[in-house]
Amino acid sequence: MEILWVLIALVMIGFVVVPFMRRRRGMIEQVHPGHPDAADPANYGFVRQEELDVRMPGPDQDLLDVLDLVQRTQDYKAASQLLAGTEAEGEQRWQRVQAFAGAASLELQQRPGGVSESPGGQWLRVWRTEQPKDAGGAAVHAEFLVQQAWRTATPGTDEFRIIMEEAKSACGEAALLAPGDPIPYIVELSVARGLAYSRPEFEQLWLKILDRAPSHMGAHLAALHYWCEKWHGSRKLAYEFAEAAAARAPQGSLLAAMPLFAVFEHLPEVNLVSGFYQSEVVTKAIQGALYAVHAARPDDPMLAHVRHLLVFFLVRGERWAEAMDQLIHVDGHIGALPWILSPDPAAEFAVYRALAVAGYEANGGSPATLPH
């Protein structure tokens, strides 16, 4: 069960995280007890490292309850009902589709099946067989195939292409079942990256998403990968895409934080001095993300993702008080970038948190001065 939650943490950010796994982006070394930068999180009401929840960036108890039920009973019906009751155009539906697909994919990896046992994830197969017109099940199946391709095959190989082509067909079937639903097209964004869609093909797909959910943060993050230099674009194209999204972001949208994700995508592999994180490009991206966070709805499912990335940049830029302000909102749930890139996400998060506390206190801060 623990392995499952690590997987869910990896897929709950609105896009497949495989592209991020290539480099550590200058993560800070662990702070050990007794180190001058170490701090007791309990002084600030923070959760201790061993109690940090790596499953998700923020709480979604309904999803956790349903996943537990589905896996215990191998009955898909609760998953179908949960998706049916989740807003089609919203971020939460996309995250839940990814979680169900990830759960089925990991089950299959753990139990590939054989003569004496059925394969893992059988509940998803039954779901598709018994409810072929269920748009939620179709979307989960398409995302399941995408995750299988990235997890079990190497991009560029025949095996990878075969699975991705099957995923592409599944996306088309899911789209026919729910014409106004953006999710099948968002799933296809990963297919587009894997199969190297031409730019006209990708832009045609992107327009279908914009027609259905123009402010969908998860979709924009998934599309950003295509435009990054390690895939089919460049630093310039990725920045332009992110900045255009931020420029047209409606009031209250987290799209204003897109440039910060573009900066993160293109960080050099080496450790960098704090001066880089105080540069004009990074400072401007941070300010955009801070603006987005302050203007967003408190219950926006993507809000925690932006706050977690802000913690990374604010600590790197030695903006301790602002980092602490983000920490008090996200502490406890850490299944988000950049922590999930670490072999030990809880330890990575705890290091940054300890550094934030140490910097905050070195500049006169204390638990009594931290607003809640």
mmCIF file of C-alpha atoms in Angstrom, residues 8-303:
data_model
loop_
_atom_site.group_PDB
_atom_site.id
_atom_site.type_symbol
_atom_site.label_atom_id
_atom_site.label_comp_id
_atom_site.label_asym_id
_atom_site.label_seq_id
_atom_site.Cartn_x
_atom_site.Cartn_y
_atom_site.Cartn_z
ATOM 1 C CA ILE A 8 -0.234 8.575 -6.509
ATOM 2 C CA ALA A 9 2.022 11.364 -5.327
ATOM 3 C CA LEU A 10 3.832 11.134 -8.647
ATOM 4 C CA VAL A 11 0.697 11.377 -10.757
ATOM 5 C CA MET A 12 -1.345 13.892 -8.804
ATOM 6 C CA ILE A 13 0.079 17.101 -10.282
ATOM 7 C CA GLY A 14 -1.940 17.209 -13.382
ATOM 8 C CA PHE A 15 0.662 15.598 -15.677
ATOM 9 C CA VAL A 16 3.037 12.650 -15.998
ATOM 10 C CA VAL A 17 6.222 13.446 -14.102
ATOM 11 C CA VAL A 18 8.643 11.211 -16.002
ATOM 12 C CA PRO A 19 10.187 14.211 -17.797
ATOM 13 C CA PHE A 20 11.157 15.727 -14.467
ATOM 14 C CA MET A 21 13.047 12.675 -13.248
ATOM 15 C CA ARG A 22 16.172 13.276 -15.307
ATOM 16 C CA ARG A 23 17.917 15.591 -12.899
ATOM 17 C CA ARG A 24 17.873 16.745 -9.321
ATOM 18 C CA ARG A 25 18.065 20.480 -10.142
ATOM 19 C CA GLY A 26 20.469 21.272 -7.353
ATOM 20 C CA MET A 27 18.611 19.870 -4.369
ATOM 21 C CA ILE A 28 20.013 20.874 -0.986
ATOM 22 C CA GLU A 29 21.795 18.252 1.087
ATOM 23 C CA GLN A 30 19.997 16.883 4.106
ATOM 24 C CA VAL A 31 20.226 18.755 7.394
ATOM 25 C CA HIS A 32 20.933 16.325 10.227
ATOM 26 C CA PRO A 33 19.863 16.750 13.852
ATOM 27 C CA GLY A 34 22.348 18.948 15.678
ATOM 28 C CA HIS A 35 23.222 20.901 12.543
ATOM 29 C CA PRO A 36 22.882 24.672 13.133
ATOM 30 C CA ASP A 37 20.227 24.807 10.416
ATOM 31 C CA ALA A 38 18.160 22.068 12.018
ATOM 32 C CA ALA A 39 14.942 23.164 13.710
ATOM 33 C CA ASP A 40 12.194 21.440 15.598
ATOM 34 C CA PRO A 41 9.089 21.708 13.400
ATOM 35 C CA ALA A 42 6.910 21.235 16.464
ATOM 36 C CA ASN A 43 7.827 24.759 17.590
ATOM 37 C CA TYR A 44 5.815 26.067 14.642
ATOM 38 C CA GLY A 45 3.105 23.460 14.708
ATOM 39 C CA PHE A 46 4.640 21.708 11.712
ATOM 40 C CA VAL A 47 4.230 17.976 11.177
ATOM 41 C CA ARG A 48 7.258 15.872 12.004
ATOM 42 C CA GLN A 49 9.139 14.374 9.083
ATOM 43 C CA GLU A 50 8.021 10.819 9.754
ATOM 44 C CA GLU A 51 4.384 11.933 9.699
ATOM 45 C CA LEU A 52 4.498 13.858 6.412
ATOM 46 C CA ASP A 53 1.981 12.528 3.888
ATOM 47 C CA VAL A 54 3.656 11.887 0.512
ATOM 48 C CA ARG A 55 0.485 10.686 -1.197
ATOM 49 C CA MET A 56 -0.880 13.996 -2.427
ATOM 50 C CA PRO A 57 -0.065 17.710 -2.497
ATOM 51 C CA GLY A 58 -3.143 18.405 -0.412
ATOM 52 C CA PRO A 59 -6.033 16.504 1.142
ATOM 53 C CA ASP A 60 -8.710 14.719 -0.902
ATOM 54 C CA GLN A 61 -10.295 12.392 1.600
ATOM 55 C CA ASP A 62 -13.084 11.304 -0.735
ATOM 56 C CA LEU A 63 -10.512 10.042 -3.215
ATOM 57 C CA LEU A 64 -8.518 8.243 -0.538
ATOM 58 C CA ASP A 65 -11.628 6.536 0.807
ATOM 59 C CA VAL A 66 -12.746 5.416 -2.643
ATOM 60 C CA LEU A 67 -9.311 4.162 -3.646
ATOM 61 C CA ASP A 68 -9.112 2.123 -0.477
ATOM 62 C CA LEU A 69 -12.566 0.655 -1.119
ATOM 63 C CA VAL A 70 -11.840 -0.169 -4.756
ATOM 64 C CA GLN A 71 -8.595 -1.895 -3.931
ATOM 65 C CA ARG A 72 -10.019 -3.851 -1.040
ATOM 66 C CA THR A 73 -13.088 -5.035 -2.916
ATOM 67 C CA GLN A 74 -11.800 -4.899 -6.528
ATOM 68 C CA ASP A 75 -15.151 -3.257 -7.338
ATOM 69 C CA TYR A 76 -14.980 -0.198 -9.586
ATOM 70 C CA LYS A 77 -18.436 1.208 -8.828
ATOM 71 C CA ALA A 78 -17.345 3.663 -6.138
ATOM 72 C CA ALA A 79 -14.714 5.083 -8.521
ATOM 73 C CA SER A 80 -17.312 5.471 -11.250
ATOM 74 C CA GLN A 81 -19.670 7.276 -8.881
ATOM 75 C CA LEU A 82 -16.965 9.599 -7.589
ATOM 76 C CA LEU A 83 -15.938 10.679 -11.090
ATOM 77 C CA ALA A 84 -19.551 11.069 -12.164
ATOM 78 C CA GLY A 85 -20.033 13.509 -9.301
ATOM 79 C CA THR A 86 -16.858 15.485 -10.022
ATOM 80 C CA GLU A 87 -17.044 18.580 -12.212
ATOM 81 C CA ALA A 88 -15.905 17.634 -15.726
ATOM 82 C CA GLU A 89 -14.010 20.857 -16.447
ATOM 83 C CA GLY A 90 -12.332 21.086 -13.057
ATOM 84 C CA GLU A 91 -8.829 20.309 -11.897
ATOM 85 C CA GLN A 92 -10.025 17.769 -9.347
ATOM 86 C CA ARG A 93 -11.505 15.429 -11.957
ATOM 87 C CA TRP A 94 -8.215 15.349 -13.838
ATOM 88 C CA GLN A 95 -6.288 14.580 -10.662
ATOM 89 C CA ARG A 96 -8.709 11.818 -9.717
ATOM 90 C CA VAL A 97 -8.530 10.253 -13.188
ATOM 91 C CA GLN A 98 -4.751 10.161 -12.825
ATOM 92 C CA ALA A 99 -4.975 8.621 -9.368
ATOM 93 C CA PHE A 100 -7.288 5.792 -10.447
ATOM 94 C CA ALA A 101 -5.157 5.091 -13.514
ATOM 95 C CA GLY A 102 -1.999 5.100 -11.424
ATOM 96 C CA ALA A 103 -3.512 2.720 -8.902
ATOM 97 C CA ALA A 104 -4.493 0.245 -11.629
ATOM 98 C CA SER A 105 -1.104 0.556 -13.308
ATOM 99 C CA LEU A 106 0.816 -0.151 -10.127
ATOM 100 C CA GLU A 107 -1.431 -3.068 -9.249
ATOM 101 C CA LEU A 108 -0.636 -4.596 -12.636
ATOM 102 C CA GLN A 109 3.065 -4.028 -12.074
ATOM 103 C CA GLN A 110 2.910 -5.723 -8.677
ATOM 104 C CA ARG A 111 0.659 -8.576 -9.848
ATOM 105 C CA PRO A 112 1.139 -9.219 -13.569
ATOM 106 C CA GLY A 113 -1.031 -12.313 -13.249
ATOM 107 C CA GLY A 114 -0.424 -15.903 -14.125
ATOM 108 C CA VAL A 115 -1.919 -19.344 -14.126
ATOM 109 C CA SER A 116 -3.190 -19.155 -10.562
ATOM 110 C CA GLU A 117 -4.004 -15.461 -10.126
ATOM 111 C CA SER A 118 -5.707 -12.645 -11.987
ATOM 112 C CA PRO A 119 -3.636 -9.595 -12.919
ATOM 113 C CA GLY A 120 -3.697 -6.476 -10.796
ATOM 114 C CA GLY A 121 -5.992 -3.662 -11.852
ATOM 115 C CA GLN A 122 -8.658 -6.133 -12.888
ATOM 116 C CA TRP A 123 -11.320 -3.757 -11.575
ATOM 117 C CA LEU A 124 -10.486 -1.310 -14.380
ATOM 118 C CA ARG A 125 -10.926 -4.028 -17.014
ATOM 119 C CA VAL A 126 -14.261 -4.991 -15.501
ATOM 120 C CA TRP A 127 -15.263 -1.324 -15.406
ATOM 121 C CA ARG A 128 -14.630 -0.936 -19.129
ATOM 122 C CA THR A 129 -16.370 -4.223 -19.932
ATOM 123 C CA GLU A 130 -19.488 -3.677 -17.849
ATOM 124 C CA GLN A 131 -19.817 0.071 -18.465
ATOM 125 C CA PRO A 132 -18.406 0.714 -21.960
ATOM 126 C CA LYS A 133 -20.324 3.994 -22.214
ATOM 127 C CA ASP A 134 -19.027 5.353 -18.899
ATOM 128 C CA ALA A 135 -16.975 8.426 -19.800
ATOM 129 C CA GLY A 136 -15.094 8.317 -16.500
ATOM 130 C CA GLY A 137 -13.972 4.737 -17.004
ATOM 131 C CA ALA A 138 -12.927 5.505 -20.572
ATOM 132 C CA ALA A 139 -10.804 8.442 -19.428
ATOM 133 C CA VAL A 140 -9.160 6.376 -16.685
ATOM 134 C CA HIS A 141 -8.388 3.628 -19.199
ATOM 135 C CA ALA A 142 -6.762 6.099 -21.604
ATOM 136 C CA GLU A 143 -4.618 7.569 -18.813
ATOM 137 C CA PHE A 144 -3.771 4.043 -17.636
ATOM 138 C CA LEU A 145 -2.339 3.243 -21.081
ATOM 139 C CA VAL A 146 -0.324 6.465 -21.089
ATOM 140 C CA GLN A 147 1.188 5.654 -17.719
ATOM 141 C CA GLN A 148 1.924 2.099 -18.822
ATOM 142 C CA ALA A 149 3.820 3.393 -21.841
ATOM 143 C CA TRP A 150 6.006 5.741 -19.810
ATOM 144 C CA ARG A 151 6.545 3.218 -17.033
ATOM 145 C CA THR A 152 7.185 0.000 -18.940
ATOM 146 C CA ALA A 153 8.701 1.028 -22.271
ATOM 147 C CA THR A 154 11.435 3.307 -23.578
ATOM 148 C CA PRO A 155 10.419 6.317 -25.685
ATOM 149 C CA GLY A 156 11.335 5.769 -29.302
ATOM 150 C CA THR A 157 10.976 1.988 -29.211
ATOM 151 C CA ASP A 158 8.329 -0.002 -31.068
ATOM 152 C CA GLU A 159 6.847 -1.162 -27.763
ATOM 153 C CA PHE A 160 6.442 2.406 -26.557
ATOM 154 C CA ARG A 161 4.850 3.531 -29.817
ATOM 155 C CA ILE A 162 2.411 0.615 -29.861
ATOM 156 C CA ILE A 163 1.151 1.393 -26.354
ATOM 157 C CA MET A 164 0.957 5.114 -27.106
ATOM 158 C CA GLU A 165 -0.999 4.476 -30.305
ATOM 159 C CA GLU A 166 -3.439 2.384 -28.270
ATOM 160 C CA ALA A 167 -3.676 5.232 -25.748
ATOM 161 C CA LYS A 168 -4.381 7.657 -28.581
ATOM 162 C CA SER A 169 -7.287 5.490 -29.756
ATOM 163 C CA ALA A 170 -8.562 5.250 -26.181
ATOM 164 C CA CYS A 171 -8.475 9.049 -25.918
ATOM 165 C CA GLY A 172 -10.603 9.279 -29.041
ATOM 166 C CA GLU A 173 -13.141 6.817 -27.631
ATOM 167 C CA ALA A 174 -13.320 8.722 -24.350
ATOM 168 C CA ALA A 175 -13.820 12.010 -26.195
ATOM 169 C CA LEU A 176 -16.766 10.589 -28.155
ATOM 170 C CA LEU A 177 -18.460 9.556 -24.909
ATOM 171 C CA ALA A 178 -18.249 13.083 -23.451
ATOM 172 C CA PRO A 179 -17.902 15.728 -26.196
ATOM 173 C CA GLY A 180 -17.564 18.634 -23.766
ATOM 174 C CA ASP A 181 -15.093 16.916 -21.435
ATOM 175 C CA PRO A 182 -11.509 18.227 -21.726
ATOM 176 C CA ILE A 183 -9.974 15.248 -19.898
ATOM 177 C CA PRO A 184 -9.509 12.919 -22.924
ATOM 178 C CA TYR A 185 -7.672 15.692 -24.734
ATOM 179 C CA ILE A 186 -5.547 16.476 -21.681
ATOM 180 C CA VAL A 187 -4.576 12.798 -21.525
ATOM 181 C CA GLU A 188 -3.634 13.027 -25.204
ATOM 182 C CA LEU A 189 -1.146 15.809 -24.450
ATOM 183 C CA SER A 190 1.174 13.157 -23.021
ATOM 184 C CA VAL A 191 0.573 11.028 -26.106
ATOM 185 C CA ALA A 192 1.479 14.019 -28.252
ATOM 186 C CA ARG A 193 4.756 14.404 -26.421
ATOM 187 C CA GLY A 194 5.555 10.697 -26.585
ATOM 188 C CA LEU A 195 4.683 10.308 -30.266
ATOM 189 C CA ALA A 196 6.290 13.619 -31.233
ATOM 190 C CA TYR A 197 3.259 15.289 -32.761
ATOM 191 C CA SER A 198 4.153 17.989 -35.244
ATOM 192 C CA ARG A 199 3.538 21.511 -34.025
ATOM 193 C CA PRO A 200 0.405 21.947 -36.171
ATOM 194 C CA GLU A 201 -0.957 18.645 -34.784
ATOM 195 C CA PHE A 202 -0.179 19.667 -31.214
ATOM 196 C CA GLU A 203 -1.705 23.117 -31.635
ATOM 197 C CA GLN A 204 -4.880 21.585 -33.071
ATOM 198 C CA LEU A 205 -5.128 19.360 -29.993
ATOM 199 C CA TRP A 206 -4.431 22.317 -27.724
ATOM 200 C CA LEU A 207 -7.236 24.346 -29.297
ATOM 201 C CA LYS A 208 -9.699 21.569 -28.430
ATOM 202 C CA ILE A 209 -8.688 21.906 -24.783
ATOM 203 C CA LEU A 210 -8.904 25.686 -24.825
ATOM 204 C CA ASP A 211 -12.423 25.432 -26.255
ATOM 205 C CA ARG A 212 -13.503 23.281 -23.307
ATOM 206 C CA ALA A 213 -11.408 24.470 -20.354
ATOM 207 C CA PRO A 214 -9.340 27.545 -21.241
ATOM 208 C CA SER A 215 -8.043 28.083 -17.689
ATOM 209 C CA HIS A 216 -7.237 24.481 -16.796
ATOM 210 C CA MET A 217 -3.942 24.610 -14.897
ATOM 211 C CA GLY A 218 -3.232 20.889 -15.157
ATOM 212 C CA ALA A 219 -3.663 21.026 -18.915
ATOM 213 C CA HIS A 220 -1.246 23.938 -19.196
ATOM 214 C CA LEU A 221 1.353 22.123 -17.116
ATOM 215 C CA ALA A 222 1.016 19.038 -19.306
ATOM 216 C CA ALA A 223 1.318 21.125 -22.473
ATOM 217 C CA LEU A 224 4.365 22.929 -21.097
ATOM 218 C CA HIS A 225 6.383 19.713 -21.374
ATOM 219 C CA TYR A 226 5.925 19.605 -25.129
ATOM 220 C CA TRP A 227 7.396 23.083 -25.507
ATOM 221 C CA CYS A 228 10.422 22.463 -23.240
ATOM 222 C CA GLU A 229 13.872 22.061 -24.733
ATOM 223 C CA LYS A 230 14.229 18.445 -23.598
ATOM 224 C CA TRP A 231 11.223 17.438 -25.704
ATOM 225 C CA HIS A 232 10.001 19.241 -28.797
ATOM 226 C CA GLY A 233 10.622 22.912 -28.104
ATOM 227 C CA SER A 234 13.144 25.191 -26.475
ATOM 228 C CA ARG A 235 13.609 27.355 -23.419
ATOM 229 C CA LYS A 236 12.334 30.318 -25.434
ATOM 230 C CA LEU A 237 9.190 28.517 -26.624
ATOM 231 C CA ALA A 238 8.450 27.190 -23.139
ATOM 232 C CA TYR A 239 8.813 30.641 -21.607
ATOM 233 C CA GLU A 240 6.623 32.154 -24.309
ATOM 234 C CA PHE A 241 3.926 29.535 -23.729
ATOM 235 C CA ALA A 242 3.993 30.063 -19.959
ATOM 236 C CA GLU A 243 4.015 33.849 -20.212
ATOM 237 C CA ALA A 244 1.144 33.866 -22.692
ATOM 238 C CA ALA A 245 -0.899 31.699 -20.330
ATOM 239 C CA ALA A 246 -0.146 34.047 -17.442
ATOM 240 C CA ALA A 247 -1.032 37.101 -19.506
ATOM 241 C CA ARG A 248 -4.507 35.817 -20.364
ATOM 242 C CA ALA A 249 -5.197 34.330 -16.930
ATOM 243 C CA PRO A 250 -8.583 35.429 -15.577
ATOM 244 C CA GLN A 251 -8.881 36.845 -12.088
ATOM 245 C CA GLY A 252 -8.382 34.127 -9.512
ATOM 246 C CA SER A 253 -6.634 31.743 -11.923
ATOM 247 C CA LEU A 254 -3.381 30.058 -10.995
ATOM 248 C CA LEU A 255 -2.174 30.375 -14.579
ATOM 249 C CA ALA A 256 -0.251 33.456 -13.461
ATOM 250 C CA ALA A 257 2.156 30.966 -11.845
ATOM 251 C CA MET A 258 3.009 29.241 -15.134
ATOM 252 C CA PRO A 259 6.307 31.108 -15.689
ATOM 253 C CA LEU A 260 7.636 29.719 -12.405
ATOM 254 C CA PHE A 261 7.055 26.175 -13.657
ATOM 255 C CA ALA A 262 8.801 27.051 -16.925
ATOM 256 C CA VAL A 263 11.810 28.352 -14.970
ATOM 257 C CA PHE A 264 11.854 25.172 -12.884
ATOM 258 C CA GLU A 265 11.757 23.028 -16.026
ATOM 259 C CA HIS A 266 14.915 24.677 -17.292
ATOM 260 C CA LEU A 267 17.041 24.907 -14.164
ATOM 261 C CA PRO A 268 20.637 23.787 -14.732
ATOM 262 C CA GLU A 269 21.705 20.509 -13.199
ATOM 263 C CA VAL A 270 24.382 22.037 -11.001
ATOM 264 C CA ASN A 271 23.877 23.704 -7.643
ATOM 265 C CA LEU A 272 23.442 27.422 -8.094
ATOM 266 C CA VAL A 273 24.189 30.321 -5.786
ATOM 267 C CA SER A 274 21.295 32.249 -4.311
ATOM 268 C CA GLY A 275 22.013 35.110 -6.714
ATOM 269 C CA PHE A 276 20.426 33.167 -9.553
ATOM 270 C CA TYR A 277 17.247 32.763 -7.538
ATOM 271 C CA GLN A 278 17.252 36.506 -6.933
ATOM 272 C CA SER A 279 17.684 37.290 -10.633
ATOM 273 C CA GLU A 280 15.121 39.291 -12.566
ATOM 274 C CA VAL A 281 13.706 36.307 -14.460
ATOM 275 C CA VAL A 282 13.226 34.224 -11.327
ATOM 276 C CA THR A 283 12.002 37.147 -9.219
ATOM 277 C CA LYS A 284 9.397 38.034 -11.807
ATOM 278 C CA ALA A 285 8.200 34.427 -11.984
ATOM 279 C CA ILE A 286 8.000 34.220 -8.189
ATOM 280 C CA GLN A 287 5.997 37.431 -8.014
ATOM 281 C CA GLY A 288 3.571 36.092 -10.587
ATOM 282 C CA ALA A 289 3.121 32.907 -8.582
ATOM 283 C CA LEU A 290 2.641 34.824 -5.335
ATOM 284 C CA TYR A 291 0.014 36.981 -7.013
ATOM 285 C CA ALA A 292 -1.751 33.871 -8.294
ATOM 286 C CA VAL A 293 -1.724 32.254 -4.852
ATOM 287 C CA HIS A 294 -3.168 35.337 -3.150
ATOM 288 C CA ALA A 295 -5.925 35.663 -5.771
ATOM 289 C CA ALA A 296 -6.865 31.980 -6.005
ATOM 290 C CA ARG A 297 -9.777 30.260 -4.303
ATOM 291 C CA PRO A 298 -8.669 28.583 -1.069
ATOM 292 C CA ASP A 299 -10.129 25.297 -2.314
ATOM 293 C CA ASP A 300 -8.458 25.344 -5.744
ATOM 294 C CA PRO A 301 -7.035 21.807 -6.187
ATOM 295 C CA MET A 302 -3.908 23.199 -7.861
ATOM 296 C CA LEU A 303 -3.131 25.761 -5.177
#
